[in-house]
Tab-separated table of C-alpha atoms in Angstrom:
chain	number	residue	atom	x	y	z
A	15	MET	CA	0.000	0.000	0.000
A	16	LYS	CA	2.864	2.355	0.848
A	17	ILE	CA	4.449	1.705	-2.601
A	18	LEU	CA	1.175	2.582	-4.330
A	19	LYS	CA	0.901	5.781	-2.290
A	20	ASN	CA	4.485	6.783	-3.208
A	21	MET	CA	3.823	6.050	-6.894
A	22	LEU	CA	0.727	8.266	-6.820
A	23	ILE	CA	2.698	11.081	-5.205
A	24	ILE	CA	5.441	10.797	-7.839
A	25	ALA	CA	2.859	10.695	-10.651
A	26	ALA	CA	1.126	13.783	-9.258
A	27	MET	CA	4.454	15.610	-9.133
A	28	LEU	CA	5.356	14.660	-12.723
A	29	LEU	CA	1.941	15.373	-14.274
A	30	PRO	CA	2.344	19.183	-14.488
A	31	ALA	CA	5.757	18.784	-16.114
A	32	GLY	CA	4.285	16.385	-18.678
A	33	ILE	CA	1.474	18.779	-19.495
A	34	ILE	CA	3.888	21.687	-19.895
A	35	LEU	CA	6.286	19.688	-22.064
A	36	SER	CA	3.495	18.360	-24.268
A	37	TYR	CA	2.073	21.823	-25.020
A	38	PRO	CA	2.614	22.530	-28.766
A	39	GLY	CA	4.343	25.851	-28.114
A	40	ASN	CA	7.053	24.063	-26.130
A	41	SER	CA	8.134	21.608	-28.804
A	42	LYS	CA	11.854	22.010	-29.443
A	43	ASN	CA	11.765	20.976	-33.087
A	44	ALA	CA	8.772	21.924	-35.226
A	45	ALA	CA	10.132	19.745	-38.019
A	46	SER	CA	9.621	16.667	-35.854
A	47	THR	CA	5.852	17.043	-36.298
A	48	ALA	CA	6.065	17.539	-40.065
A	49	PRO	CA	5.232	14.645	-42.360
A	50	GLU	CA	8.236	13.116	-44.086
A	51	GLY	CA	9.385	15.285	-46.973
A	52	VAL	CA	7.633	18.402	-45.668
A	53	VAL	CA	10.016	21.086	-44.400
A	54	ALA	CA	9.132	23.270	-41.411
A	55	LEU	CA	10.075	26.918	-41.878
A	56	ASN	CA	10.825	29.614	-39.365
A	57	ARG	CA	11.285	33.300	-40.187
A	58	ALA	CA	15.026	33.044	-40.915
A	59	ASP	CA	14.533	30.039	-43.213
A	60	PHE	CA	11.665	31.813	-44.977
A	61	LEU	CA	13.815	34.881	-45.685
A	62	GLU	CA	16.578	32.691	-47.089
A	63	LYS	CA	14.592	30.062	-49.009
A	64	VAL	CA	11.369	31.779	-50.053
A	65	TYR	CA	11.145	35.576	-49.978
A	66	ASN	CA	13.370	38.130	-48.317
A	67	TYR	CA	10.822	40.871	-47.709
A	68	GLU	CA	13.410	42.887	-45.790
A	69	LYS	CA	15.704	43.101	-48.813
A	70	ASN	CA	12.864	43.395	-51.399
A	71	PRO	CA	9.913	45.041	-49.636
A	72	GLU	CA	8.355	46.427	-52.825
A	73	LYS	CA	8.768	43.491	-55.211
A	74	TRP	CA	8.160	39.751	-54.983
A	75	VAL	CA	11.464	37.942	-55.557
A	76	TYR	CA	11.324	34.186	-55.034
A	77	GLU	CA	14.560	32.880	-53.532
A	78	GLY	CA	13.941	29.183	-54.222
A	79	GLU	CA	15.182	26.866	-56.950
A	80	LEU	CA	11.958	24.857	-57.231
A	81	PRO	CA	8.295	25.866	-57.060
A	82	CYS	CA	6.847	25.403	-53.602
A	83	ILE	CA	3.731	25.070	-51.509
A	84	ILE	CA	3.613	26.709	-48.102
A	85	ASP	CA	1.096	25.353	-45.614
A	86	PHE	CA	0.172	27.856	-42.899
A	87	TYR	CA	-1.129	25.628	-40.096
A	88	ALA	CA	-1.473	25.146	-36.352
A	89	ASP	CA	-1.112	21.959	-34.307
A	90	TRP	CA	-4.599	22.400	-32.798
A	91	CYS	CA	-6.348	22.815	-36.187
A	92	GLY	CA	-8.471	19.809	-37.212
A	93	PRO	CA	-8.596	20.607	-40.957
A	94	CYS	CA	-4.812	21.181	-40.895
A	95	LYS	CA	-4.331	17.696	-39.464
A	96	ARG	CA	-6.517	16.181	-42.193
A	97	VAL	CA	-4.395	17.802	-44.922
A	98	GLU	CA	-1.055	16.892	-43.316
A	99	PRO	CA	-0.773	13.337	-44.734
A	100	ILE	CA	-1.785	14.562	-48.201
A	101	LEU	CA	1.048	17.081	-48.138
A	102	GLY	CA	3.461	14.351	-47.071
A	103	GLU	CA	2.385	12.188	-50.024
A	104	LEU	CA	2.708	15.099	-52.441
A	105	ALA	CA	6.158	16.013	-51.101
A	106	ALA	CA	7.303	12.471	-51.873
A	107	GLU	CA	5.518	12.254	-55.230
A	108	TYR	CA	6.861	15.590	-56.501
A	109	LYS	CA	10.303	15.328	-54.896
A	110	GLY	CA	12.822	17.220	-57.028
A	111	LYS	CA	10.004	19.168	-58.739
A	112	VAL	CA	8.133	20.933	-55.902
A	113	ILE	CA	9.080	21.662	-52.292
A	114	VAL	CA	6.414	21.496	-49.594
A	115	TYR	CA	6.967	23.797	-46.636
A	116	ARG	CA	4.892	24.422	-43.523
A	117	ILE	CA	4.728	27.380	-41.192
A	118	ASP	CA	3.207	27.144	-37.720
A	119	VAL	CA	1.125	30.333	-37.392
A	120	ASP	CA	1.337	30.206	-33.596
A	121	ARG	CA	5.142	30.273	-33.664
A	122	GLU	CA	5.619	32.508	-36.694
A	123	ARG	CA	3.052	35.248	-36.143
A	124	GLU	CA	5.029	37.786	-38.160
A	125	LEU	CA	4.927	35.587	-41.272
A	126	ALA	CA	1.246	34.851	-40.759
A	127	GLY	CA	0.586	38.592	-40.487
A	128	ILE	CA	2.587	39.471	-43.584
A	129	PHE	CA	0.497	37.077	-45.667
A	130	GLY	CA	-2.783	38.039	-44.022
A	131	VAL	CA	-3.503	34.597	-42.613
A	132	ARG	CA	-6.932	34.875	-41.011
A	133	SER	CA	-8.092	31.301	-41.429
A	134	ILE	CA	-6.174	28.040	-41.512
A	135	PRO	CA	-5.180	25.992	-43.255
A	136	MET	CA	-4.046	28.505	-45.841
A	137	PHE	CA	-1.792	27.553	-48.712
A	138	LEU	CA	0.597	29.698	-50.685
A	139	PHE	CA	1.503	28.226	-54.082
A	140	ILE	CA	4.715	29.765	-55.398
A	141	PRO	CA	5.879	29.103	-58.964
A	142	LYS	CA	9.463	29.870	-59.943
A	143	LYS	CA	8.708	32.814	-62.236
A	144	ASP	CA	5.242	34.100	-61.378
A	145	ASN	CA	3.487	35.676	-58.409
A	146	PRO	CA	2.186	33.389	-55.665
A	147	GLN	CA	-1.443	32.315	-55.375
A	148	THR	CA	-3.302	31.773	-52.124
A	149	LEU	CA	-5.972	29.157	-51.408
A	150	MET	CA	-7.735	28.599	-48.107
A	151	GLY	CA	-9.292	25.588	-46.496
A	152	ALA	CA	-8.643	21.867	-46.376
A	153	MET	CA	-8.563	20.788	-50.002
A	154	PRO	CA	-8.775	17.244	-51.347
A	155	ARG	CA	-5.693	15.666	-52.894
A	156	ASP	CA	-7.038	16.105	-56.441
A	157	SER	CA	-7.241	19.882	-55.949
A	158	PHE	CA	-3.617	20.035	-54.821
A	159	VAL	CA	-2.519	17.952	-57.812
A	160	LYS	CA	-4.432	20.216	-60.195
A	161	VAL	CA	-2.781	23.361	-58.790
A	162	ILE	CA	0.650	21.728	-58.857
A	163	GLU	CA	0.307	20.536	-62.448
A	164	GLU	CA	-1.512	23.556	-63.902
A	165	PHE	CA	0.100	26.387	-61.935
A	166	LEU	CA	3.372	25.380	-60.298
A	167	LEU	CA	4.708	23.145	-63.062
A	168	LYS	CA	3.085	24.798	-66.081
A	169	ASP	CA	6.406	26.123	-67.404
A	170	ALA	CA	8.491	23.112	-66.317
A	171	GLY	CA	10.170	21.299	-69.132
């Protein structure tokens, strides 16, 4: 009985730490929650790999080598979670042709604000040579494929 009592005391002491550590904002590596092939972006990565709005505030200049999709999401968002495996599949299917990124709007509020994210999921489709297009809401796989083929890869040889 004394062992059980001690175990309950230890469990009660560890429970708050477990809750704090499991809170999405306390995850050390956002990429660890990304599906395979999907790359998590923070502000610094975004400026380097996508668009340096500090260097080019007046003109869209894509910094990437391949067209990309950016998923603005949050860990608590149900529709975001439904789209997550689709994005993982597409990242694998279009590897070497399209890059799939994701940005956690709770962690990267500045980026979410710059792109006017008011509802999630929101997707930014960025071709190599054209201006980006925005689509909102959890889309089916076929819709993603259509945008990839007809917009992102339209000029690909």
